[in-house]
């Protein structure tokens, strides 16, 4: 069994200026709300601001605005800078709810728009008598908005996963359908032969991403691109994507690569880790908002067994994708 040389962590890609490098309308709304919130805190809750400053870790603010509490660091946690221990974070409970924390703003805004308009439509339709030709389209629109709202809530779910144990196991980095298993003669990052596994995420799948092994982050690279249907193999080459290069923290220190690829609907890639950060197997590191593709590239070694099969439905952090020979 080969043992791979330890790779040095590389500086963060300078094009990555937040955990969501592609930006987005909801992100802009949340940042605008943050500006108003900071004004309120500095004006009316000065003691809270002072207390949070005492608990704050870090010597440099790398966010483009003031950081008064953990909410202000949300989009910039991958840059280093200010942070708080979990015990000092009054909003740490948000990590425990069954929804992806980076998607809470979208969840709240889109749910309000869909369920809110559905509620208004229901009230209007029940408040007055309507002719059949007007009532039927009204109820159909109300039902459609309700279904869309339910799908949005379902989309941003983040269920707890039981992670299989074993340094020789590679777990799925995403939920979805396994659509490709390709052997590669030589992968530049792996440094030799590799296996590339493609997973398609529909709008009905959980969209968080997890690490395939216990690992250290070596490099994070972001590529702008198109938004082809993520089912098309060429989408991996031309679509917007983020590549997370990692290396196992235990011998034989296998290098692996996880690609988050945007799709026709999914246009918001999120990755909140930073170079040299250590992650557990199956640990959350990001998400792709609304339908997408995730690729996993692993070393192709003698004795490697690809456990998952084409067409399989896989679950991030839970499904075993591949198994290497166990070391004594």
PDB file of C-alpha atoms in Angstrom:
ATOM      1  CA  UNK A   1       0.000   0.000   0.000  1.00  0.00           C
ATOM      2  CA  UNK A   2       1.515   3.369  -0.978  1.00  0.00           C
ATOM      3  CA  UNK A   3       1.991   6.102   1.608  1.00  0.00           C
ATOM      4  CA  UNK A   4       1.478   9.563   0.206  1.00  0.00           C
ATOM      5  CA  UNK A   5       3.730  12.542   0.988  1.00  0.00           C
ATOM      6  CA  UNK A   6       2.245  15.150   3.295  1.00  0.00           C
ATOM      7  CA  UNK A   7       1.032  18.100   1.237  1.00  0.00           C
ATOM      8  CA  UNK A   8       1.387  21.676   2.495  1.00  0.00           C
ATOM      9  CA  UNK A   9      -1.798  23.718   2.714  1.00  0.00           C
ATOM     10  CA  UNK A  10      -2.082  26.419   0.055  1.00  0.00           C
ATOM     11  CA  UNK A  11      -3.402  29.955   0.625  1.00  0.00           C
ATOM     12  CA  UNK A  12      -7.090  30.496  -0.011  1.00  0.00           C
ATOM     13  CA  UNK A  13      -7.995  31.243  -3.628  1.00  0.00           C
ATOM     14  CA  UNK A  14      -8.072  35.085  -3.777  1.00  0.00           C
ATOM     15  CA  UNK A  15     -11.306  34.967  -5.793  1.00  0.00           C
ATOM     16  CA  UNK A  16     -13.020  33.424  -2.752  1.00  0.00           C
ATOM     17  CA  UNK A  17     -14.083  36.354  -0.588  1.00  0.00           C
ATOM     18  CA  UNK A  18     -16.901  34.640   1.319  1.00  0.00           C
ATOM     19  CA  UNK A  19     -18.346  31.187   1.967  1.00  0.00           C
ATOM     20  CA  UNK A  20     -20.643  31.804  -1.023  1.00  0.00           C
ATOM     21  CA  UNK A  21     -18.272  33.112  -3.721  1.00  0.00           C
ATOM     22  CA  UNK A  22     -21.024  33.389  -6.343  1.00  0.00           C
ATOM     23  CA  UNK A  23     -22.966  35.847  -4.186  1.00  0.00           C
ATOM     24  CA  UNK A  24     -26.747  35.985  -4.541  1.00  0.00           C
ATOM     25  CA  UNK A  25     -29.808  38.162  -3.967  1.00  0.00           C
ATOM     26  CA  UNK A  26     -30.712  36.582  -0.630  1.00  0.00           C
ATOM     27  CA  UNK A  27     -27.124  36.999   0.551  1.00  0.00           C
ATOM     28  CA  UNK A  28     -27.354  40.713  -0.304  1.00  0.00           C
ATOM     29  CA  UNK A  29     -30.638  40.997   1.603  1.00  0.00           C
ATOM     30  CA  UNK A  30     -29.119  39.295   4.642  1.00  0.00           C
ATOM     31  CA  UNK A  31     -26.033  41.539   4.543  1.00  0.00           C
ATOM     32  CA  UNK A  32     -28.269  44.624   4.328  1.00  0.00           C
ATOM     33  CA  UNK A  33     -30.253  43.361   7.314  1.00  0.00           C
ATOM     34  CA  UNK A  34     -26.963  42.834   9.161  1.00  0.00           C
ATOM     35  CA  UNK A  35     -26.060  46.482   8.653  1.00  0.00           C
ATOM     36  CA  UNK A  36     -29.351  47.544  10.257  1.00  0.00           C
ATOM     37  CA  UNK A  37     -28.901  45.010  13.066  1.00  0.00           C
ATOM     38  CA  UNK A  38     -25.415  46.302  13.890  1.00  0.00           C
ATOM     39  CA  UNK A  39     -26.747  49.863  14.107  1.00  0.00           C
ATOM     40  CA  UNK A  40     -29.426  48.700  16.532  1.00  0.00           C
ATOM     41  CA  UNK A  41     -26.942  46.775  18.702  1.00  0.00           C
ATOM     42  CA  UNK A  42     -24.460  49.656  18.909  1.00  0.00           C
ATOM     43  CA  UNK A  43     -27.231  52.125  19.694  1.00  0.00           C
ATOM     44  CA  UNK A  44     -29.426  50.210  22.124  1.00  0.00           C
ATOM     45  CA  UNK A  45     -27.422  47.186  23.342  1.00  0.00           C
ATOM     46  CA  UNK A  46     -23.967  48.527  24.052  1.00  0.00           C
ATOM     47  CA  UNK A  47     -23.385  46.173  26.992  1.00  0.00           C
ATOM     48  CA  UNK A  48     -24.070  43.165  24.746  1.00  0.00           C
ATOM     49  CA  UNK A  49     -21.620  44.457  22.138  1.00  0.00           C
ATOM     50  CA  UNK A  50     -18.941  44.941  24.819  1.00  0.00           C
ATOM     51  CA  UNK A  51     -19.546  41.460  26.262  1.00  0.00           C
ATOM     52  CA  UNK A  52     -19.260  39.811  22.845  1.00  0.00           C
ATOM     53  CA  UNK A  53     -16.049  41.744  22.145  1.00  0.00           C
ATOM     54  CA  UNK A  54     -14.543  40.309  25.344  1.00  0.00           C
ATOM     55  CA  UNK A  55     -15.401  36.754  24.274  1.00  0.00           C
ATOM     56  CA  UNK A  56     -14.269  37.190  20.689  1.00  0.00           C
ATOM     57  CA  UNK A  57     -11.281  35.236  19.360  1.00  0.00           C
ATOM     58  CA  UNK A  58      -8.865  36.407  16.680  1.00  0.00           C
ATOM     59  CA  UNK A  59      -6.750  39.495  16.179  1.00  0.00           C
ATOM     60  CA  UNK A  60      -7.966  40.695  12.793  1.00  0.00           C
ATOM     61  CA  UNK A  61     -11.353  41.377  11.245  1.00  0.00           C
ATOM     62  CA  UNK A  62     -11.322  39.977   7.699  1.00  0.00           C
ATOM     63  CA  UNK A  63     -14.985  40.675   6.978  1.00  0.00           C
ATOM     64  CA  UNK A  64     -15.853  43.787   4.921  1.00  0.00           C
ATOM     65  CA  UNK A  65     -17.884  45.173   7.831  1.00  0.00           C
ATOM     66  CA  UNK A  66     -17.829  45.274  11.634  1.00  0.00           C
ATOM     67  CA  UNK A  67     -18.163  41.929  13.413  1.00  0.00           C
ATOM     68  CA  UNK A  68     -20.141  42.401  16.616  1.00  0.00           C
ATOM     69  CA  UNK A  69     -21.366  38.840  17.136  1.00  0.00           C
ATOM     70  CA  UNK A  70     -21.210  35.447  15.331  1.00  0.00           C
ATOM     71  CA  UNK A  71     -23.969  36.407  12.895  1.00  0.00           C
ATOM     72  CA  UNK A  72     -21.670  38.999  11.339  1.00  0.00           C
ATOM     73  CA  UNK A  73     -19.000  36.347  10.670  1.00  0.00           C
ATOM     74  CA  UNK A  74     -21.395  33.892   8.994  1.00  0.00           C
ATOM     75  CA  UNK A  75     -20.444  34.621   5.382  1.00  0.00           C
ATOM     76  CA  UNK A  76     -16.745  35.139   6.155  1.00  0.00           C
ATOM     77  CA  UNK A  77     -15.840  32.290   8.484  1.00  0.00           C
ATOM     78  CA  UNK A  78     -13.645  30.729   5.775  1.00  0.00           C
ATOM     79  CA  UNK A  79     -11.364  33.787   5.793  1.00  0.00           C
ATOM     80  CA  UNK A  80     -10.203  33.344   9.384  1.00  0.00           C
ATOM     81  CA  UNK A  81     -10.573  36.551  11.352  1.00  0.00           C
ATOM     82  CA  UNK A  82     -12.917  36.921  14.307  1.00  0.00           C
ATOM     83  CA  UNK A  83     -14.797  33.958  15.765  1.00  0.00           C
ATOM     84  CA  UNK A  84     -16.361  32.698  18.987  1.00  0.00           C
ATOM     85  CA  UNK A  85     -16.160  29.402  20.861  1.00  0.00           C
ATOM     86  CA  UNK A  86     -19.365  27.389  20.653  1.00  0.00           C
ATOM     87  CA  UNK A  87     -20.024  27.916  24.369  1.00  0.00           C
ATOM     88  CA  UNK A  88     -19.832  31.692  23.864  1.00  0.00           C
ATOM     89  CA  UNK A  89     -21.987  31.756  20.732  1.00  0.00           C
ATOM     90  CA  UNK A  90     -25.583  32.692  21.647  1.00  0.00           C
ATOM     91  CA  UNK A  91     -26.694  31.472  18.227  1.00  0.00           C
ATOM     92  CA  UNK A  92     -24.985  28.063  18.282  1.00  0.00           C
ATOM     93  CA  UNK A  93     -28.431  26.462  18.683  1.00  0.00           C
ATOM     94  CA  UNK A  94     -28.980  27.151  14.976  1.00  0.00           C
ATOM     95  CA  UNK A  95     -26.481  24.394  14.186  1.00  0.00           C
ATOM     96  CA  UNK A  96     -28.709  21.901  16.018  1.00  0.00           C
ATOM     97  CA  UNK A  97     -31.948  22.504  14.154  1.00  0.00           C
ATOM     98  CA  UNK A  98     -32.697  20.075  11.277  1.00  0.00           C
ATOM     99  CA  UNK A  99     -32.043  22.692   8.589  1.00  0.00           C
ATOM    100  CA  UNK A 100     -28.795  23.792   6.938  1.00  0.00           C
ATOM    101  CA  UNK A 101     -27.644  26.956   8.709  1.00  0.00           C
ATOM    102  CA  UNK A 102     -26.218  28.632   5.555  1.00  0.00           C
ATOM    103  CA  UNK A 103     -29.652  28.280   3.954  1.00  0.00           C
ATOM    104  CA  UNK A 104     -31.752  29.679   6.802  1.00  0.00           C
ATOM    105  CA  UNK A 105     -32.154  33.074   5.119  1.00  0.00           C
ATOM    106  CA  UNK A 106     -33.428  31.473   1.902  1.00  0.00           C
ATOM    107  CA  UNK A 107     -35.652  29.173   3.937  1.00  0.00           C
ATOM    108  CA  UNK A 108     -37.241  32.070   5.822  1.00  0.00           C
ATOM    109  CA  UNK A 109     -37.637  34.405   2.840  1.00  0.00           C
ATOM    110  CA  UNK A 110     -38.932  31.847   0.338  1.00  0.00           C
ATOM    111  CA  UNK A 111     -41.200  30.208   2.920  1.00  0.00           C
ATOM    112  CA  UNK A 112     -42.661  33.597   3.816  1.00  0.00           C
ATOM    113  CA  UNK A 113     -43.275  34.410   0.155  1.00  0.00           C
ATOM    114  CA  UNK A 114     -44.874  31.069  -0.736  1.00  0.00           C
ATOM    115  CA  UNK A 115     -46.812  30.285   2.440  1.00  0.00           C
ATOM    116  CA  UNK A 116     -47.613  33.968   2.975  1.00  0.00           C
ATOM    117  CA  UNK A 117     -49.175  34.447  -0.451  1.00  0.00           C
ATOM    118  CA  UNK A 118     -50.913  31.074  -0.159  1.00  0.00           C
ATOM    119  CA  UNK A 119     -52.448  32.207   3.144  1.00  0.00           C
ATOM    120  CA  UNK A 120     -53.562  35.516   1.630  1.00  0.00           C
ATOM    121  CA  UNK A 121     -55.028  33.694  -1.365  1.00  0.00           C
ATOM    122  CA  UNK A 122     -56.913  31.299   0.896  1.00  0.00           C
ATOM    123  CA  UNK A 123     -58.324  34.196   2.942  1.00  0.00           C
ATOM    124  CA  UNK A 124     -59.450  36.076  -0.184  1.00  0.00           C
ATOM    125  CA  UNK A 125     -61.053  32.986  -1.724  1.00  0.00           C
ATOM    126  CA  UNK A 126     -62.929  32.153   1.493  1.00  0.00           C
ATOM    127  CA  UNK A 127     -63.824  35.740   2.361  1.00  0.00           C
ATOM    128  CA  UNK A 128     -65.932  36.423  -0.724  1.00  0.00           C
ATOM    129  CA  UNK A 129     -68.067  34.394  -3.102  1.00  0.00           C
ATOM    130  CA  UNK A 130     -66.294  33.865  -6.411  1.00  0.00           C
ATOM    131  CA  UNK A 131     -67.637  32.518  -9.716  1.00  0.00           C
ATOM    132  CA  UNK A 132     -66.320  29.066 -10.589  1.00  0.00           C
ATOM    133  CA  UNK A 133     -64.181  30.365 -13.469  1.00  0.00           C
ATOM    134  CA  UNK A 134     -62.275  32.582 -11.009  1.00  0.00           C
ATOM    135  CA  UNK A 135     -62.262  30.302  -7.946  1.00  0.00           C
ATOM    136  CA  UNK A 136     -60.665  27.266  -9.628  1.00  0.00           C
ATOM    137  CA  UNK A 137     -57.536  29.115 -10.898  1.00  0.00           C
ATOM    138  CA  UNK A 138     -57.295  30.844  -7.523  1.00  0.00           C
ATOM    139  CA  UNK A 139     -57.297  27.585  -5.586  1.00  0.00           C
ATOM    140  CA  UNK A 140     -54.848  26.019  -8.068  1.00  0.00           C
ATOM    141  CA  UNK A 141     -52.439  28.924  -7.575  1.00  0.00           C
ATOM    142  CA  UNK A 142     -52.794  28.703  -3.798  1.00  0.00           C
ATOM    143  CA  UNK A 143     -52.146  24.951  -3.875  1.00  0.00           C
ATOM    144  CA  UNK A 144     -49.118  25.448  -6.138  1.00  0.00           C
ATOM    145  CA  UNK A 145     -47.613  28.035  -3.785  1.00  0.00           C
ATOM    146  CA  UNK A 146     -48.165  25.693  -0.838  1.00  0.00           C
ATOM    147  CA  UNK A 147     -46.452  22.792  -2.613  1.00  0.00           C
ATOM    148  CA  UNK A 148     -43.504  25.008  -3.590  1.00  0.00           C
ATOM    149  CA  UNK A 149     -43.205  26.152   0.021  1.00  0.00           C
ATOM    150  CA  UNK A 150     -43.169  22.559   1.267  1.00  0.00           C
ATOM    151  CA  UNK A 151     -40.473  21.671  -1.299  1.00  0.00           C
ATOM    152  CA  UNK A 152     -38.343  24.605  -0.141  1.00  0.00           C
ATOM    153  CA  UNK A 153     -38.590  23.502   3.490  1.00  0.00           C
ATOM    154  CA  UNK A 154     -37.768  19.931   2.414  1.00  0.00           C
ATOM    155  CA  UNK A 155     -34.831  21.118   0.310  1.00  0.00           C
ATOM    156  CA  UNK A 156     -33.036  22.886   3.170  1.00  0.00           C
ATOM    157  CA  UNK A 157     -33.324  20.005   5.623  1.00  0.00           C
ATOM    158  CA  UNK A 158     -30.146  18.777   7.290  1.00  0.00           C
ATOM    159  CA  UNK A 159     -30.763  15.402   8.955  1.00  0.00           C
ATOM    160  CA  UNK A 160     -28.383  13.879  11.470  1.00  0.00           C
ATOM    161  CA  UNK A 161     -26.250  11.118   9.977  1.00  0.00           C
ATOM    162  CA  UNK A 162     -24.558   8.101  11.571  1.00  0.00           C
ATOM    163  CA  UNK A 163     -21.053   8.046  10.076  1.00  0.00           C
ATOM    164  CA  UNK A 164     -19.439   4.616   9.445  1.00  0.00           C
ATOM    165  CA  UNK A 165     -16.131   4.194  11.260  1.00  0.00           C
ATOM    166  CA  UNK A 166     -12.936   3.021   9.607  1.00  0.00           C
ATOM    167  CA  UNK A 167      -9.886   4.715   8.128  1.00  0.00           C
ATOM    168  CA  UNK A 168     -10.215   2.440   5.082  1.00  0.00           C
ATOM    169  CA  UNK A 169     -13.772   3.578   4.280  1.00  0.00           C
ATOM    170  CA  UNK A 170     -14.746   6.382   1.910  1.00  0.00           C
ATOM    171  CA  UNK A 171     -18.223   7.800   2.526  1.00  0.00           C
ATOM    172  CA  UNK A 172     -20.390   9.721   0.106  1.00  0.00           C
ATOM    173  CA  UNK A 173     -19.844  13.494   0.049  1.00  0.00           C
ATOM    174  CA  UNK A 174     -23.468  14.122  -0.958  1.00  0.00           C
ATOM    175  CA  UNK A 175     -26.992  12.768  -1.194  1.00  0.00           C
ATOM    176  CA  UNK A 176     -28.262  11.855  -4.637  1.00  0.00           C
ATOM    177  CA  UNK A 177     -28.025   9.353  -7.460  1.00  0.00           C
ATOM    178  CA  UNK A 178     -24.698   7.845  -8.502  1.00  0.00           C
ATOM    179  CA  UNK A 179     -24.450   8.666 -12.218  1.00  0.00           C
ATOM    180  CA  UNK A 180     -20.767   8.117 -13.076  1.00  0.00           C
ATOM    181  CA  UNK A 181     -17.795   5.952 -12.071  1.00  0.00           C
ATOM    182  CA  UNK A 182     -14.759   6.672 -14.250  1.00  0.00           C
ATOM    183  CA  UNK A 183     -11.190   5.488 -13.950  1.00  0.00           C
ATOM    184  CA  UNK A 184      -8.507   8.078 -14.701  1.00  0.00           C
ATOM    185  CA  UNK A 185      -4.970   7.159 -15.753  1.00  0.00           C
ATOM    186  CA  UNK A 186      -3.437  10.121 -13.960  1.00  0.00           C
ATOM    187  CA  UNK A 187      -4.958  12.844 -11.814  1.00  0.00           C
ATOM    188  CA  UNK A 188      -2.708  15.816 -11.149  1.00  0.00           C
ATOM    189  CA  UNK A 189      -3.749  16.338  -7.534  1.00  0.00           C
ATOM    190  CA  UNK A 190      -3.866  12.640  -6.629  1.00  0.00           C
ATOM    191  CA  UNK A 191      -0.491  12.184  -8.300  1.00  0.00           C
ATOM    192  CA  UNK A 192      -1.411   8.934 -10.019  1.00  0.00           C
ATOM    193  CA  UNK A 193      -4.339   6.792 -11.181  1.00  0.00           C
ATOM    194  CA  UNK A 194      -7.692   7.744  -9.720  1.00  0.00           C
ATOM    195  CA  UNK A 195     -11.396   6.965  -9.711  1.00  0.00           C
ATOM    196  CA  UNK A 196     -13.912   9.765 -10.288  1.00  0.00           C
ATOM    197  CA  UNK A 197     -17.414   9.278  -8.896  1.00  0.00           C
ATOM    198  CA  UNK A 198     -20.276  11.557  -9.969  1.00  0.00           C
ATOM    199  CA  UNK A 199     -23.423  12.146  -7.903  1.00  0.00           C
ATOM    200  CA  UNK A 200     -26.481  14.010  -9.212  1.00  0.00           C
ATOM    201  CA  UNK A 201     -28.538  15.904  -6.642  1.00  0.00           C
ATOM    202  CA  UNK A 202     -32.146  16.602  -7.576  1.00  0.00           C
ATOM    203  CA  UNK A 203     -34.207  19.279  -5.851  1.00  0.00           C
ATOM    204  CA  UNK A 204     -35.617  16.537  -3.612  1.00  0.00           C
ATOM    205  CA  UNK A 205     -32.242  15.529  -2.133  1.00  0.00           C
ATOM    206  CA  UNK A 206     -30.478  16.898   0.933  1.00  0.00           C
ATOM    207  CA  UNK A 207     -28.002  19.441  -0.433  1.00  0.00           C
ATOM    208  CA  UNK A 208     -25.334  19.620   2.249  1.00  0.00           C
ATOM    209  CA  UNK A 209     -21.852  18.278   1.494  1.00  0.00           C
ATOM    210  CA  UNK A 210     -19.700  16.123   3.779  1.00  0.00           C
ATOM    211  CA  UNK A 211     -16.077  15.026   3.840  1.00  0.00           C
ATOM    212  CA  UNK A 212     -15.413  11.480   2.529  1.00  0.00           C
ATOM    213  CA  UNK A 213     -12.647  10.757   5.074  1.00  0.00           C
ATOM    214  CA  UNK A 214     -11.043  12.305   8.152  1.00  0.00           C
ATOM    215  CA  UNK A 215      -8.876  14.889   6.467  1.00  0.00           C
ATOM    216  CA  UNK A 216      -7.054  18.199   6.362  1.00  0.00           C
ATOM    217  CA  UNK A 217      -7.950  20.899   3.847  1.00  0.00           C
ATOM    218  CA  UNK A 218      -5.067  21.448   1.428  1.00  0.00           C
ATOM    219  CA  UNK A 219      -6.551  23.750  -1.185  1.00  0.00           C
ATOM    220  CA  UNK A 220      -9.839  25.438  -2.088  1.00  0.00           C
ATOM    221  CA  UNK A 221     -10.320  26.704  -5.642  1.00  0.00           C
ATOM    222  CA  UNK A 222     -13.337  28.420  -7.192  1.00  0.00           C
ATOM    223  CA  UNK A 223     -14.160  28.514 -10.912  1.00  0.00           C
ATOM    224  CA  UNK A 224     -16.819  30.695 -12.509  1.00  0.00           C
ATOM    225  CA  UNK A 225     -18.725  29.044 -15.326  1.00  0.00           C
ATOM    226  CA  UNK A 226     -21.991  28.135 -16.982  1.00  0.00           C
ATOM    227  CA  UNK A 227     -25.136  26.542 -15.544  1.00  0.00           C
ATOM    228  CA  UNK A 228     -25.815  23.476 -17.675  1.00  0.00           C
ATOM    229  CA  UNK A 229     -28.083  20.690 -16.458  1.00  0.00           C
ATOM    230  CA  UNK A 230     -26.032  18.875 -13.801  1.00  0.00           C
ATOM    231  CA  UNK A 231     -27.022  15.505 -15.315  1.00  0.00           C
ATOM    232  CA  UNK A 232     -24.833  16.238 -18.331  1.00  0.00           C
ATOM    233  CA  UNK A 233     -21.259  14.938 -17.882  1.00  0.00           C
ATOM    234  CA  UNK A 234     -19.825  18.062 -19.531  1.00  0.00           C
ATOM    235  CA  UNK A 235     -21.315  20.179 -16.748  1.00  0.00           C
ATOM    236  CA  UNK A 236     -18.346  19.161 -14.578  1.00  0.00           C
ATOM    237  CA  UNK A 237     -16.000  20.918 -16.999  1.00  0.00           C
ATOM    238  CA  UNK A 238     -17.913  24.078 -17.921  1.00  0.00           C
ATOM    239  CA  UNK A 239     -20.210  24.850 -14.977  1.00  0.00           C
ATOM    240  CA  UNK A 240     -19.433  27.008 -11.970  1.00  0.00           C
ATOM    241  CA  UNK A 241     -17.687  24.847  -9.389  1.00  0.00           C
ATOM    242  CA  UNK A 242     -15.611  24.767  -6.238  1.00  0.00           C
ATOM    243  CA  UNK A 243     -12.866  22.185  -5.698  1.00  0.00           C
ATOM    244  CA  UNK A 244     -11.959  21.101  -2.192  1.00  0.00           C
ATOM    245  CA  UNK A 245      -8.592  19.318  -2.119  1.00  0.00           C
ATOM    246  CA  UNK A 246      -8.052  17.316   1.055  1.00  0.00           C
ATOM    247  CA  UNK A 247      -5.592  14.798   2.497  1.00  0.00           C
ATOM    248  CA  UNK A 248      -6.259  12.073   5.039  1.00  0.00           C
ATOM    249  CA  UNK A 249      -5.041  12.786   8.554  1.00  0.00           C
ATOM    250  CA  UNK A 250      -4.118   9.140   9.138  1.00  0.00           C
ATOM    251  CA  UNK A 251      -1.672   6.900   7.271  1.00  0.00           C
ATOM    252  CA  UNK A 252      -1.444   6.394   4.344  1.00  0.00           C
ATOM    253  CA  UNK A 253      -2.559  10.059   4.076  1.00  0.00           C
ATOM    254  CA  UNK A 254      -4.608   9.613   0.903  1.00  0.00           C
ATOM    255  CA  UNK A 255      -5.292  12.760  -1.123  1.00  0.00           C
ATOM    256  CA  UNK A 256      -8.869  13.217  -2.345  1.00  0.00           C
ATOM    257  CA  UNK A 257     -10.826  15.847  -4.192  1.00  0.00           C
ATOM    258  CA  UNK A 258     -14.465  16.899  -3.803  1.00  0.00           C
ATOM    259  CA  UNK A 259     -16.068  19.102  -6.467  1.00  0.00           C
ATOM    260  CA  UNK A 260     -19.229  21.085  -5.811  1.00  0.00           C
ATOM    261  CA  UNK A 261     -20.759  21.809  -9.215  1.00  0.00           C
ATOM    262  CA  UNK A 262     -23.602  24.222  -9.899  1.00  0.00           C
ATOM    263  CA  UNK A 263     -26.504  23.192 -12.137  1.00  0.00           C
ATOM    264  CA  UNK A 264     -29.301  24.742 -14.173  1.00  0.00           C
ATOM    265  CA  UNK A 265     -31.186  25.609 -10.974  1.00  0.00           C
ATOM    266  CA  UNK A 266     -28.442  25.421  -8.348  1.00  0.00           C
ATOM    267  CA  UNK A 267     -26.356  28.584  -8.656  1.00  0.00           C
ATOM    268  CA  UNK A 268     -25.154  29.087  -5.122  1.00  0.00           C
ATOM    269  CA  UNK A 269     -22.183  27.015  -3.964  1.00  0.00           C
ATOM    270  CA  UNK A 270     -21.301  27.297  -0.269  1.00  0.00           C
ATOM    271  CA  UNK A 271     -18.057  26.120   1.369  1.00  0.00           C
ATOM    272  CA  UNK A 272     -17.226  27.398   4.846  1.00  0.00           C
ATOM    273  CA  UNK A 273     -13.921  25.650   5.633  1.00  0.00           C
ATOM    274  CA  UNK A 274     -10.441  27.130   5.239  1.00  0.00           C
ATOM    275  CA  UNK A 275      -7.009  25.759   4.254  1.00  0.00           C
ATOM    276  CA  UNK A 276      -5.264  23.617   6.892  1.00  0.00           C
ATOM    277  CA  UNK A 277      -8.529  23.021   8.774  1.00  0.00           C
ATOM    278  CA  UNK A 278      -8.972  19.442   9.985  1.00  0.00           C
ATOM    279  CA  UNK A 279     -12.305  17.708   9.433  1.00  0.00           C
ATOM    280  CA  UNK A 280     -13.780  14.458  10.687  1.00  0.00           C
ATOM    281  CA  UNK A 281     -15.059  11.807   8.306  1.00  0.00           C
ATOM    282  CA  UNK A 282     -18.580  12.753   7.255  1.00  0.00           C
ATOM    283  CA  UNK A 283     -18.297  16.260   8.689  1.00  0.00           C
ATOM    284  CA  UNK A 284     -20.305  19.016   7.018  1.00  0.00           C
ATOM    285  CA  UNK A 285     -18.241  21.484   5.004  1.00  0.00           C
ATOM    286  CA  UNK A 286     -20.700  23.122   2.612  1.00  0.00           C
ATOM    287  CA  UNK A 287     -23.827  22.892   0.503  1.00  0.00           C
ATOM    288  CA  UNK A 288     -25.139  23.609  -2.994  1.00  0.00           C
ATOM    289  CA  UNK A 289     -28.448  25.432  -3.116  1.00  0.00           C
ATOM    290  CA  UNK A 290     -31.112  23.955  -5.443  1.00  0.00           C
ATOM    291  CA  UNK A 291     -30.212  20.911  -7.597  1.00  0.00           C
ATOM    292  CA  UNK A 292     -26.615  20.160  -8.587  1.00  0.00           C
ATOM    293  CA  UNK A 293     -23.754  17.680  -8.983  1.00  0.00           C
ATOM    294  CA  UNK A 294     -20.963  16.562  -6.664  1.00  0.00           C
ATOM    295  CA  UNK A 295     -17.855  14.688  -7.774  1.00  0.00           C
ATOM    296  CA  UNK A 296     -15.420  12.694  -5.680  1.00  0.00           C
ATOM    297  CA  UNK A 297     -11.925  11.792  -6.903  1.00  0.00           C
ATOM    298  CA  UNK A 298     -10.006   9.146  -4.940  1.00  0.00           C
ATOM    299  CA  UNK A 299      -6.710   7.265  -5.470  1.00  0.00           C
ATOM    300  CA  UNK A 300      -7.021   4.069  -7.503  1.00  0.00           C
ATOM    301  CA  UNK A 301      -4.929   1.561  -5.551  1.00  0.00           C
ATOM    302  CA  UNK A 302      -4.533  -2.227  -5.711  1.00  0.00           C
ATOM    303  CA  UNK A 303      -7.305  -3.807  -3.657  1.00  0.00           C
ATOM    304  CA  UNK A 304      -9.619  -0.786  -3.902  1.00  0.00           C
ATOM    305  CA  UNK A 305     -13.264  -1.888  -3.916  1.00  0.00           C
ATOM    306  CA  UNK A 306     -15.892   0.465  -5.300  1.00  0.00           C
ATOM    307  CA  UNK A 307     -18.864  -0.501  -3.158  1.00  0.00           C
ATOM    308  CA  UNK A 308     -21.524   1.802  -4.618  1.00  0.00           C
ATOM    309  CA  UNK A 309     -22.979   1.034  -8.038  1.00  0.00           C
ATOM    310  CA  UNK A 310     -24.299   3.170 -10.871  1.00  0.00           C
ATOM    311  CA  UNK A 311     -27.889   4.154 -10.224  1.00  0.00           C
ATOM    312  CA  UNK A 312     -27.598   3.750  -6.448  1.00  0.00           C
ATOM    313  CA  UNK A 313     -29.261   6.319  -4.208  1.00  0.00           C
ATOM    314  CA  UNK A 314     -26.546   7.474  -1.812  1.00  0.00           C
ATOM    315  CA  UNK A 315     -26.592   9.532   1.381  1.00  0.00           C
ATOM    316  CA  UNK A 316     -23.877  11.970   2.359  1.00  0.00           C
ATOM    317  CA  UNK A 317     -21.713  10.836   5.260  1.00  0.00           C
ATOM    318  CA  UNK A 318     -23.591   7.553   5.537  1.00  0.00           C
ATOM    319  CA  UNK A 319     -23.278   5.527   2.323  1.00  0.00           C
ATOM    320  CA  UNK A 320     -19.945   3.748   1.883  1.00  0.00           C
ATOM    321  CA  UNK A 321     -18.699   4.573  -1.614  1.00  0.00           C
ATOM    322  CA  UNK A 322     -15.394   2.700  -1.592  1.00  0.00           C
ATOM    323  CA  UNK A 323     -13.302   0.475   0.629  1.00  0.00           C
ATOM    324  CA  UNK A 324      -9.502   0.229   0.726  1.00  0.00           C
ATOM    325  CA  UNK A 325      -7.638  -2.784   2.148  1.00  0.00           C
ATOM    326  CA  UNK A 326      -7.345  -2.490   5.919  1.00  0.00           C
ATOM    327  CA  UNK A 327      -3.895  -1.910   7.344  1.00  0.00           C
ATOM    328  CA  UNK A 328      -2.745  -4.308  10.075  1.00  0.00           C
TER     329      UNK A 328
END
